[in-house]
Coordinates of C-alpha atoms in Angstrom, one line a residue:
X1 CA 113.4 62.1 206.9
X2 CA 111.6 60.1 209.1
X3 CA 111.8 56.7 206.9
X4 CA 115.4 57.0 207.7
X5 CA 115.4 57.4 211.4
X6 CA 111.8 56.6 212.7
X7 CA 110.5 53.1 211.1
X8 CA 108.8 52.4 214.0
X9 CA 107.0 55.9 214.4
X10 CA 105.2 55.4 211.1
X11 CA 104.5 52.9 208.4
X12 CA 106.1 55.3 206.1
X13 CA 104.7 53.9 203.0
X14 CA 105.1 57.0 200.5
X15 CA 108.6 57.7 201.7
X16 CA 109.6 54.0 201.5
X17 CA 108.3 54.3 197.8
X18 CA 110.3 57.4 197.1
X19 CA 113.4 56.3 198.7
X20 CA 113.3 52.5 198.7
X21 CA 116.3 52.2 196.0
X22 CA 119.6 52.6 197.5
X23 CA 120.9 54.2 194.0
X24 CA 118.3 56.8 194.7
X25 CA 119.4 57.5 198.4
X26 CA 122.8 57.7 197.5
X27 CA 122.4 60.3 194.4
X28 CA 120.4 62.4 196.7
X29 CA 123.0 62.3 199.3
X30 CA 125.6 63.1 196.8
X31 CA 123.7 66.1 195.1
X32 CA 123.3 67.3 198.6
X33 CA 127.0 67.5 199.3
X34 CA 127.7 69.0 196.3
X35 CA 125.3 72.2 196.5
X36 CA 126.7 72.6 200.2
X37 CA 130.5 72.5 198.9
X38 CA 129.4 74.9 196.2
X39 CA 127.9 77.5 198.3
X40 CA 130.7 77.2 201.1
X41 CA 133.1 77.9 198.0
X42 CA 131.2 80.6 196.6
X43 CA 131.0 82.4 199.8
X44 CA 134.6 81.8 200.8
X45 CA 136.6 81.8 197.7
X46 CA 134.7 84.2 195.1
X47 CA 137.9 84.3 192.8
X48 CA 137.5 80.7 192.1
X49 CA 134.1 80.8 191.0
X50 CA 134.6 84.0 188.8
X51 CA 137.6 82.0 187.1
X52 CA 135.4 79.1 186.4
X53 CA 132.9 81.6 184.7
X54 CA 135.6 83.3 182.8
X55 CA 136.7 79.6 181.4
X56 CA 132.7 79.1 180.3
X57 CA 132.7 82.6 178.8
X58 CA 135.6 81.7 176.7
X59 CA 134.5 78.8 175.5
X60 CA 131.4 80.1 174.5
X61 CA 133.0 83.1 172.8
X62 CA 135.3 80.3 170.6
X63 CA 132.0 78.4 169.7
X64 CA 130.5 81.7 168.4
X65 CA 133.5 82.6 166.3
X66 CA 133.4 79.3 165.1
X67 CA 130.0 79.7 163.8
X68 CA 130.5 83.2 162.6
X69 CA 133.7 82.1 160.4
X70 CA 131.3 79.1 159.0
X71 CA 128.8 81.6 158.1
X72 CA 131.0 84.2 156.4
X73 CA 132.4 81.5 154.4
X74 CA 129.4 80.2 153.4
X75 CA 128.4 83.8 152.5
X76 CA 131.5 84.4 150.7
X77 CA 131.0 81.4 148.8
X78 CA 127.4 82.7 147.4
X79 CA 129.0 85.8 146.7
X80 CA 131.8 84.5 144.7
X81 CA 129.6 81.8 142.6
X82 CA 126.8 84.1 141.9
X83 CA 126.2 84.9 138.3
X84 CA 126.0 88.5 139.2
X85 CA 128.9 91.0 140.0
X86 CA 128.8 92.3 143.7
X87 CA 130.4 95.5 144.7
X88 CA 130.9 97.3 148.2
X89 CA 131.0 100.6 147.7
X90 CA 131.8 103.3 150.6
X91 CA 130.1 106.7 150.8
X92 CA 132.7 108.4 148.0
X93 CA 131.6 105.6 145.4
X94 CA 134.8 103.7 145.8
X95 CA 135.3 100.0 145.2
X96 CA 135.8 98.3 149.0
X97 CA 135.3 94.7 147.7
X98 CA 134.6 93.6 144.4
X99 CA 133.7 89.5 143.6
X100 CA 135.6 87.8 140.9
X101 CA 132.4 87.9 138.5
X102 CA 132.7 91.4 138.3
X103 CA 136.1 91.5 137.5
X104 CA 135.3 88.9 134.6
X105 CA 132.5 91.0 133.4
X106 CA 135.2 94.0 133.0
X107 CA 138.2 91.5 131.8
X108 CA 140.1 93.1 134.8
X109 CA 142.0 91.6 137.6
X110 CA 140.0 91.6 140.7
X111 CA 142.8 92.7 142.7
X112 CA 143.3 96.1 140.9
X113 CA 139.5 96.9 141.6
X114 CA 139.4 98.2 145.4
X115 CA 140.2 101.9 146.0
X116 CA 138.7 102.4 142.2
X117 CA 135.9 105.0 141.8
X118 CA 132.9 103.1 140.4
X119 CA 131.9 106.0 138.0
X120 CA 135.6 105.6 136.3
X121 CA 134.4 102.1 135.1
X122 CA 131.2 103.7 133.5
X123 CA 131.2 104.9 129.8
X124 CA 131.5 108.8 129.4
X125 CA 128.0 109.1 128.3
X126 CA 126.6 107.5 131.4
X127 CA 128.7 109.0 134.1
X128 CA 126.5 111.8 135.0
X129 CA 123.4 109.7 135.6
X130 CA 125.7 107.0 137.5
X131 CA 126.9 109.7 139.7
X132 CA 123.3 111.1 140.6
X133 CA 121.9 107.6 141.0
X134 CA 124.9 106.7 143.6
X135 CA 124.5 109.9 145.6
X136 CA 120.6 109.3 146.0
X137 CA 121.3 105.5 147.2
X138 CA 123.6 106.9 149.5
X139 CA 120.8 108.9 151.4
X140 CA 119.0 105.1 151.7
X141 CA 116.7 103.2 149.6
X142 CA 117.3 101.3 146.4
X143 CA 118.2 102.8 142.9
X144 CA 118.2 100.9 139.7
X145 CA 119.9 101.9 136.5
X146 CA 121.0 100.7 133.2
X147 CA 124.7 102.2 132.1
X148 CA 127.6 101.2 129.9
X149 CA 130.8 99.8 131.6
X150 CA 134.3 100.0 130.2
X151 CA 135.8 96.6 129.7
X152 CA 139.5 96.5 129.2
X153 CA 140.7 97.5 125.7
X154 CA 138.0 100.0 125.7
X155 CA 134.8 98.3 124.6
X156 CA 131.5 98.8 126.4
X157 CA 129.5 96.2 128.4
X158 CA 125.9 97.0 129.3
X159 CA 124.9 96.5 132.6
X160 CA 121.8 96.7 134.9
X161 CA 123.1 98.1 138.3
X162 CA 120.8 97.9 141.6
X163 CA 122.2 100.2 144.3
X164 CA 121.3 99.7 148.0
X165 CA 122.3 101.5 150.8
X166 CA 124.1 99.8 153.7
X167 CA 123.1 100.4 157.2
X168 CA 125.6 101.8 159.5
X169 CA 128.5 103.1 157.1
X170 CA 126.9 105.2 154.5
X171 CA 128.1 102.6 151.9
X172 CA 126.1 101.1 149.2
X173 CA 126.0 97.7 148.0
X174 CA 125.7 97.3 144.1
X175 CA 124.6 94.2 142.2
X176 CA 125.8 94.2 138.7
X177 CA 123.9 92.1 135.7
X178 CA 125.3 91.9 132.3
X179 CA 122.5 92.5 129.8
X180 CA 124.8 93.3 126.7
X181 CA 123.1 90.3 125.1
X182 CA 119.9 91.5 125.4
X183 CA 120.6 94.9 124.3
X184 CA 121.9 93.4 121.0
X185 CA 118.8 91.4 120.6
X186 CA 116.7 94.9 121.3
X187 CA 118.5 96.6 119.0
X188 CA 118.1 93.8 116.7
X189 CA 114.5 94.1 117.0
X190 CA 114.6 97.9 116.8
X191 CA 116.1 97.5 113.4
X192 CA 113.6 94.9 112.2
X193 CA 110.7 97.1 113.1
X194 CA 112.3 100.3 111.6
X195 CA 112.7 98.2 108.5
X196 CA 109.5 96.6 108.4
X197 CA 107.6 100.1 108.8
X198 CA 109.5 101.6 106.1
X199 CA 109.2 98.2 104.0
X200 CA 105.5 98.5 104.1
X201 CA 105.8 102.1 102.7
X202 CA 108.3 101.0 100.2
X203 CA 106.4 98.0 98.9
X204 CA 103.2 100.4 98.3
X205 CA 105.3 103.2 96.5
X206 CA 107.0 100.8 94.5
X207 CA 104.0 98.7 93.2
X208 CA 102.4 102.1 91.7
X209 CA 106.2 103.6 91.0
X210 CA 107.2 100.7 88.8
X211 CA 104.0 100.6 86.9
X212 CA 104.5 104.2 85.9
X213 CA 108.2 103.2 84.9
X214 CA 106.9 100.3 82.9
X215 CA 104.9 102.8 80.7
X216 CA 107.5 105.2 80.6
X217 CA 110.1 103.1 79.5
X218 CA 107.7 101.0 77.1
X219 CA 106.5 103.7 75.2
X220 CA 109.9 105.4 75.0
X221 CA 111.2 101.9 73.3
X222 CA 108.0 102.3 71.0
X223 CA 108.9 105.7 70.0
X224 CA 112.9 104.9 69.3
X225 CA 111.5 102.4 66.6
X226 CA 110.6 105.3 64.5
X227 CA 112.5 108.3 65.6
X228 CA 115.2 110.1 64.1
X229 CA 118.8 110.3 65.5
X230 CA 118.1 113.5 67.6
X231 CA 115.0 112.2 69.0
X232 CA 116.4 108.7 69.5
X233 CA 119.2 110.3 71.6
X234 CA 116.4 112.0 73.9
X235 CA 114.5 108.8 74.0
X236 CA 117.8 106.9 75.2
X237 CA 118.0 109.1 78.0
X238 CA 114.6 108.7 79.1
X239 CA 115.1 105.1 79.3
X240 CA 118.2 105.5 81.1
X241 CA 116.6 107.5 83.7
X242 CA 113.8 105.0 84.1
X243 CA 116.6 102.4 84.2
X244 CA 118.1 104.1 87.3
X245 CA 114.8 104.6 89.1
X246 CA 113.7 101.1 88.8
X247 CA 117.2 100.3 90.5
X248 CA 116.5 102.7 93.3
X249 CA 113.0 101.0 93.8
X250 CA 114.7 97.5 93.7
X251 CA 117.0 98.7 96.7
X252 CA 113.8 100.0 98.7
X253 CA 112.3 96.5 98.2
X254 CA 115.5 94.8 98.9
X255 CA 116.0 96.1 102.5
X256 CA 112.2 96.0 103.0
X257 CA 112.4 92.3 102.2
X258 CA 109.7 92.4 100.0
X259 CA 111.6 92.3 96.4
X260 CA 110.8 89.2 94.6
X261 CA 113.7 86.7 94.2
X262 CA 115.1 84.2 92.0
X263 CA 116.6 81.8 94.5
X264 CA 118.6 78.9 93.8
X265 CA 121.7 77.3 94.9
X266 CA 124.7 79.5 94.5
X267 CA 128.5 78.9 95.0
X268 CA 129.6 81.9 97.1
X269 CA 133.3 81.3 96.2
X270 CA 132.5 81.5 92.4
X271 CA 130.2 84.6 92.5
X272 CA 133.2 86.5 94.2
X273 CA 135.8 85.6 92.2
X274 CA 133.6 86.3 89.3
X275 CA 133.0 89.8 90.3
X276 CA 136.8 90.5 90.9
X277 CA 137.2 92.1 87.3
X278 CA 134.3 94.4 87.6
X279 CA 135.3 95.5 91.2
X280 CA 138.6 96.6 89.8
X281 CA 136.8 98.9 87.4
X282 CA 134.8 100.0 90.5
X283 CA 137.5 100.9 93.0
X284 CA 140.3 103.4 92.1
X285 CA 143.8 102.6 91.3
X286 CA 145.4 103.6 94.6
X287 CA 143.2 100.9 96.2
X288 CA 144.7 97.3 96.2
X289 CA 142.1 94.5 95.9
X290 CA 142.7 91.4 97.5
X291 CA 140.6 88.3 96.7
X292 CA 141.1 85.3 98.8
X293 CA 139.1 81.8 99.1
X294 CA 139.9 79.1 101.7
X295 CA 137.7 76.6 100.4
X296 CA 136.7 75.7 96.7
X297 CA 132.7 75.8 97.2
X298 CA 130.2 77.2 99.6
X299 CA 126.9 76.7 98.2
X300 CA 124.2 78.7 99.3
X301 CA 120.3 79.5 98.6
X302 CA 120.3 83.1 97.4
X303 CA 119.2 85.4 94.6
X304 CA 122.8 85.5 92.9
X305 CA 121.9 89.1 91.4
X306 CA 121.1 90.2 94.9
X307 CA 124.1 88.6 96.6
X308 CA 126.3 90.3 93.9
X309 CA 124.6 93.5 95.0
X310 CA 125.6 92.9 98.7
X311 CA 129.2 92.6 97.8
X312 CA 129.2 95.5 95.1
X313 CA 127.5 97.6 97.9
X314 CA 130.3 96.9 100.4
X315 CA 133.2 97.5 98.1
X316 CA 132.1 100.8 97.2
X317 CA 131.6 101.7 100.9
X318 CA 134.8 100.3 101.6
X319 CA 136.4 102.4 98.6
X320 CA 134.7 105.6 99.9
X321 CA 136.0 105.1 103.4
X322 CA 139.8 105.3 102.0
X323 CA 139.9 108.7 100.3
X324 CA 143.7 108.4 100.3
X325 CA 144.0 104.7 99.2
X326 CA 144.2 101.4 101.0
X327 CA 143.7 97.8 100.9
X328 CA 140.5 96.2 100.0
X329 CA 140.3 92.5 101.1
X330 CA 137.4 90.2 100.1
X331 CA 137.6 86.8 101.5
X332 CA 135.6 83.6 101.7
X333 CA 135.5 80.8 104.3
X334 CA 133.7 78.2 105.8
X335 CA 132.8 78.5 109.5
X336 CA 131.1 76.6 112.1
X337 CA 128.8 78.7 114.2
X338 CA 128.5 77.6 117.5
X339 CA 125.7 78.3 120.2
X340 CA 127.7 81.7 121.7
X341 CA 128.2 83.3 118.3
X342 CA 124.6 82.3 117.1
X343 CA 123.2 83.8 120.0
X344 CA 125.2 87.2 119.3
X345 CA 124.2 86.8 115.4
X346 CA 120.6 86.2 116.5
X347 CA 120.6 83.0 114.2
X348 CA 120.9 79.3 115.0
X349 CA 123.9 77.2 115.1
X350 CA 125.3 75.4 111.9
X351 CA 127.5 75.3 109.2
X352 CA 127.9 79.0 107.4
X353 CA 129.4 80.5 104.3
X354 CA 131.5 83.6 105.4
X355 CA 132.2 86.5 103.2
X356 CA 134.4 89.1 105.0
X357 CA 134.9 92.5 103.2
X358 CA 137.6 94.5 105.5
X359 CA 139.3 97.8 104.6
X360 CA 142.0 100.0 105.9
X361 CA 140.0 103.3 105.9
X362 CA 138.9 105.9 108.2
X363 CA 136.6 103.5 110.2
X364 CA 133.3 104.5 112.2
X365 CA 132.6 105.5 115.7
X366 CA 130.5 103.4 117.7
X367 CA 127.5 105.8 117.4
X368 CA 127.9 105.7 113.3
X369 CA 128.5 101.8 113.5
X370 CA 125.1 101.6 115.5
X371 CA 123.1 103.5 112.8
X372 CA 124.6 102.2 109.4
X373 CA 121.7 100.1 108.6
X374 CA 119.1 102.6 109.3
X375 CA 117.1 103.6 106.0
X376 CA 118.3 106.6 104.3
X377 CA 121.1 107.2 107.2
X378 CA 124.4 108.2 105.4
X379 CA 127.4 110.1 106.4
X380 CA 128.5 111.1 102.9
X381 CA 128.1 114.5 101.3
X382 CA 124.8 115.5 99.5
X383 CA 124.3 113.8 96.3
X384 CA 127.1 111.4 97.0
X385 CA 125.1 108.7 99.0
X386 CA 121.2 107.9 99.5
X387 CA 121.5 106.1 102.7
X388 CA 120.2 102.8 101.0
X389 CA 123.4 101.1 100.4
X390 CA 124.0 99.1 104.1
X391 CA 119.7 99.0 104.2
X392 CA 119.8 97.1 101.1
X393 CA 122.5 94.4 102.4
X394 CA 120.7 94.2 105.6
X395 CA 117.5 93.4 103.6
X396 CA 119.2 90.9 101.2
X397 CA 121.3 89.1 103.9
X398 CA 118.1 88.7 106.1
X399 CA 115.6 87.5 103.0
X400 CA 118.4 84.8 102.4
X401 CA 118.2 83.8 106.2
X402 CA 121.7 85.1 106.7
X403 CA 123.3 87.5 109.4
X404 CA 125.5 90.4 109.1
X405 CA 128.1 91.8 111.6
X406 CA 130.3 95.3 111.6
X407 CA 133.2 95.7 113.5
X408 CA 134.9 99.2 113.0
X409 CA 136.6 101.6 115.0
X410 CA 137.9 105.5 114.0
X411 CA 141.4 105.0 112.1
X412 CA 141.4 101.2 112.1
X413 CA 139.4 100.4 109.4
X414 CA 135.9 98.3 109.3
X415 CA 135.4 94.5 108.8
X416 CA 132.0 93.5 107.6
X417 CA 131.1 89.9 108.1
X418 CA 128.0 88.3 106.0
X419 CA 127.0 84.8 107.4
X420 CA 124.8 82.5 105.2
X421 CA 123.7 79.0 105.8
X422 CA 125.4 76.4 103.8
X423 CA 123.0 74.2 101.9
X424 CA 124.0 70.3 100.8
X425 CA 122.4 70.9 97.4
X426 CA 124.9 71.2 94.5
X427 CA 125.4 74.4 93.2
X428 CA 124.0 75.3 89.5
X429 CA 126.3 77.2 87.3
X430 CA 123.8 79.3 84.9
X431 CA 125.9 81.3 82.3
X432 CA 125.0 84.8 81.9
X433 CA 123.1 85.6 78.6
X434 CA 123.0 89.0 77.1
X435 CA 119.6 90.5 77.0
X436 CA 117.9 90.3 73.3
X437 CA 117.3 93.6 71.7
X438 CA 114.2 92.4 69.8
X439 CA 110.8 91.4 70.1
X440 CA 110.1 87.5 70.6
X441 CA 107.2 86.8 68.4
X442 CA 104.2 84.5 68.4
X443 CA 100.7 83.6 67.4
X444 CA 99.1 82.2 70.5
X445 CA 96.4 84.0 72.6
X446 CA 97.3 85.6 75.8
X447 CA 95.1 86.3 78.6
X448 CA 96.5 89.4 80.1
X449 CA 95.3 91.0 83.5
X450 CA 96.2 94.1 85.3
X451 CA 94.4 96.7 87.2
X452 CA 96.5 99.5 86.2
X453 CA 95.2 101.0 82.9
X454 CA 98.3 102.5 81.4
X455 CA 100.3 99.6 81.9
X456 CA 97.6 97.1 80.3
X457 CA 97.4 99.4 77.3
X458 CA 101.2 99.3 76.7
X459 CA 101.6 95.6 77.1
X460 CA 98.6 95.0 75.0
X461 CA 100.1 97.0 72.3
X462 CA 103.7 95.3 72.8
X463 CA 102.2 91.7 72.6
X464 CA 99.9 92.4 69.6
X465 CA 102.9 94.0 67.8
X466 CA 104.9 90.7 68.5
X467 CA 101.9 89.1 66.7
X468 CA 100.0 87.7 69.7
X469 CA 96.3 87.6 70.2
X470 CA 95.5 89.5 73.6
X471 CA 92.5 89.2 75.7
X472 CA 92.8 91.7 78.4
X473 CA 91.0 92.5 81.9
X474 CA 91.0 94.9 85.0
X475 CA 90.5 92.0 87.5
X476 CA 90.0 88.4 88.7
X477 CA 86.2 88.9 87.9
X478 CA 86.7 89.9 84.3
X479 CA 89.4 87.2 83.8
X480 CA 87.1 84.3 84.9
X481 CA 84.3 85.9 82.6
X482 CA 86.7 86.0 79.6
X483 CA 88.1 82.3 80.3
X484 CA 84.9 81.0 80.2
X485 CA 84.1 82.3 76.8
X486 CA 87.5 81.5 75.0
X487 CA 88.6 78.0 75.1
X488 CA 91.9 78.4 73.1
X489 CA 94.1 80.4 75.6
X490 CA 97.6 79.4 75.7
X491 CA 98.9 81.6 78.5
X492 CA 97.7 83.5 81.6
X493 CA 99.7 87.0 82.2
X494 CA 98.7 88.3 85.5
X495 CA 99.9 90.9 88.4
X496 CA 100.1 89.8 91.6
X497 CA 98.7 92.8 93.6
X498 CA 95.3 93.6 92.8
X499 CA 92.1 94.4 94.5
X500 CA 89.7 91.5 95.3
X501 CA 91.4 88.7 94.1
X502 CA 95.2 88.6 93.9
X503 CA 97.3 86.7 90.9
X504 CA 97.8 83.9 92.8
X505 CA 94.4 83.2 93.8
X506 CA 93.3 84.1 90.4
X507 CA 96.1 81.5 88.7
X508 CA 94.8 78.9 90.9
X509 CA 90.9 79.3 90.1
X510 CA 91.9 79.2 86.2
X511 CA 94.4 76.6 86.3
X512 CA 91.5 74.6 88.1
X513 CA 89.2 75.3 85.2
X514 CA 91.8 74.8 82.2
X515 CA 94.6 72.1 84.1
X516 CA 98.1 72.6 82.6
X517 CA 97.8 76.6 81.4
X518 CA 100.9 78.1 81.8
X519 CA 101.1 81.1 83.7
X520 CA 103.3 84.3 83.9
X521 CA 103.3 86.4 87.4
X522 CA 104.3 90.1 86.9
X523 CA 104.9 92.5 90.1
X524 CA 107.1 95.0 91.9
X525 CA 106.6 93.2 94.9
X526 CA 104.6 90.1 96.0
X527 CA 103.8 90.8 99.7
X528 CA 104.3 87.2 100.3
X529 CA 101.8 85.7 98.6
X530 CA 103.8 84.2 95.8
X531 CA 105.8 81.1 96.0
X532 CA 107.0 79.5 92.9
X533 CA 108.6 76.0 92.2
X534 CA 111.9 76.9 90.4
X535 CA 111.7 73.4 88.7
X536 CA 108.6 74.2 87.1
X537 CA 109.5 76.3 83.8
X538 CA 105.4 76.8 83.2
X539 CA 105.2 78.9 86.0
X540 CA 107.3 82.3 86.0
X541 CA 107.9 85.5 87.2
X542 CA 108.4 88.9 85.6
X543 CA 109.6 91.9 87.7
X544 CA 108.2 95.2 87.2
X545 CA 109.5 97.5 85.5
X546 CA 109.6 95.3 82.6
X547 CA 110.8 96.2 79.0
X548 CA 109.3 95.3 75.7
X549 CA 112.0 92.8 74.9
X550 CA 111.6 91.1 78.3
X551 CA 108.3 90.7 78.4
X552 CA 107.8 88.9 74.9
X553 CA 111.0 86.8 75.8
X554 CA 109.4 85.7 78.8
X555 CA 106.2 84.9 77.1
X556 CA 108.2 82.8 74.5
X557 CA 110.0 81.0 77.0
X558 CA 107.1 80.0 78.9
X559 CA 105.1 79.0 75.8
X560 CA 108.3 76.8 74.4
X561 CA 108.5 75.0 77.7
X562 CA 104.7 73.9 78.0
X563 CA 105.3 73.0 74.3
X564 CA 108.1 70.9 75.0
X565 CA 106.1 69.4 78.3
X566 CA 103.3 68.4 76.4
X567 CA 103.5 64.7 75.1
X568 CA 102.8 64.5 71.1
X569 CA 100.7 61.8 69.9

């Protein structure tokens, strides 16, 4: 304090620097006075000081509560807008809180969920698992499970649930994700894998089996030409059995998607209405058949014979599901499939022809409906069903780039929806022609290649009987050797599936040597190695098992088409 009281005692240079400003001097004196006043009040009036402290505590508490409310609002917004369902469960597994997303998943009002035992929302088949995992989660840690949850109306939604113990209150936090679409895709994948596995087996069996049927039917037909009446009846029974066996093989190939097809633009409406008379004969008199069409034309690319098989199989199944009679409805319509429905069907958005086959029969449980496309699965009595009908339908629809959906409940009938992509090309109506019952003759030279000796011998005999000159071989190597030594070959007839060199590769090599040579491919299935141009009549396909009249008529048609396309001088 010397600078204030003793200016003469010292020079006071340091102090004059510190207190050289009148403002600084005033500030220091004021703060000193406040300090003296505070400590005087604190000693004499402690209640007043405590009141100030309480006021400060209240202010701090209000600020903390405002911060907490803002935090709660922020986290509530996150919970209510998340894509997953959020549940707070007590120690007994009852819902204390459910966000709006979980209520939407189940199609239930959110206000009605609190107090509900969560296991009551789980499908009966999964309740035991849910109870076990919930009890384990209450003890601590995190548990994950996948169960079916019951939506409003009884439908099942598949959900993945993560259960986490909540500290302090013996409760559980449940995070619920809807995986129904994922489960549907997985089911479609499993079905495709099953069909692919059986299809590979069916394709190999069908190739050899149809060769045998070709031989059986062919020799039976040759014997009938010189058989007496009694023997002719027996031979007719043999041929009918071979025909039924061939139809069974085609079913195997159809659901395995390896059946050879003759794809063209077909008007679904005309095809369905054209089958109406035949369907009346297939179903019983106590079943009313109703056929409706919403639009006059629905052009799709498909094999018309296979598409008819789809409708007939669905109609027969509907008939069998109505033992006491009922109504069978077949309807066609044009639909625009959006992204959501396309995802459910496992396809692409776009315009589709919809074929709906509905019945008022017994219906199916969810377990049966989940297996109806499995090969050889049937609920019919022994001898009344092979289990291939719906598998065949599935294979044909998939082969046409379409999709099929089944909706059924016990006691409420069944609705089957077939979606086929619409094409912009016009449908070409080809009138059905009766199969001729006599050999089509000719004198041209035919190169016939077939690795099965029995089929080769039979076909040689048929073609020679029809007047043709036949050169035959067992494989591609022999075929190339024959071609080099015979310049007058008019037609190549070759099996598709052969060891070493398949029929497609052989035809490419021979037509490179002999440009313009017409070709007929024969096979029970093509394994994807054969694609034909439907606009080229000089390249054709003949499905095995074929008949004597069938192969001679096909040979004659291709040779005539070649002659018509060759310019004359």
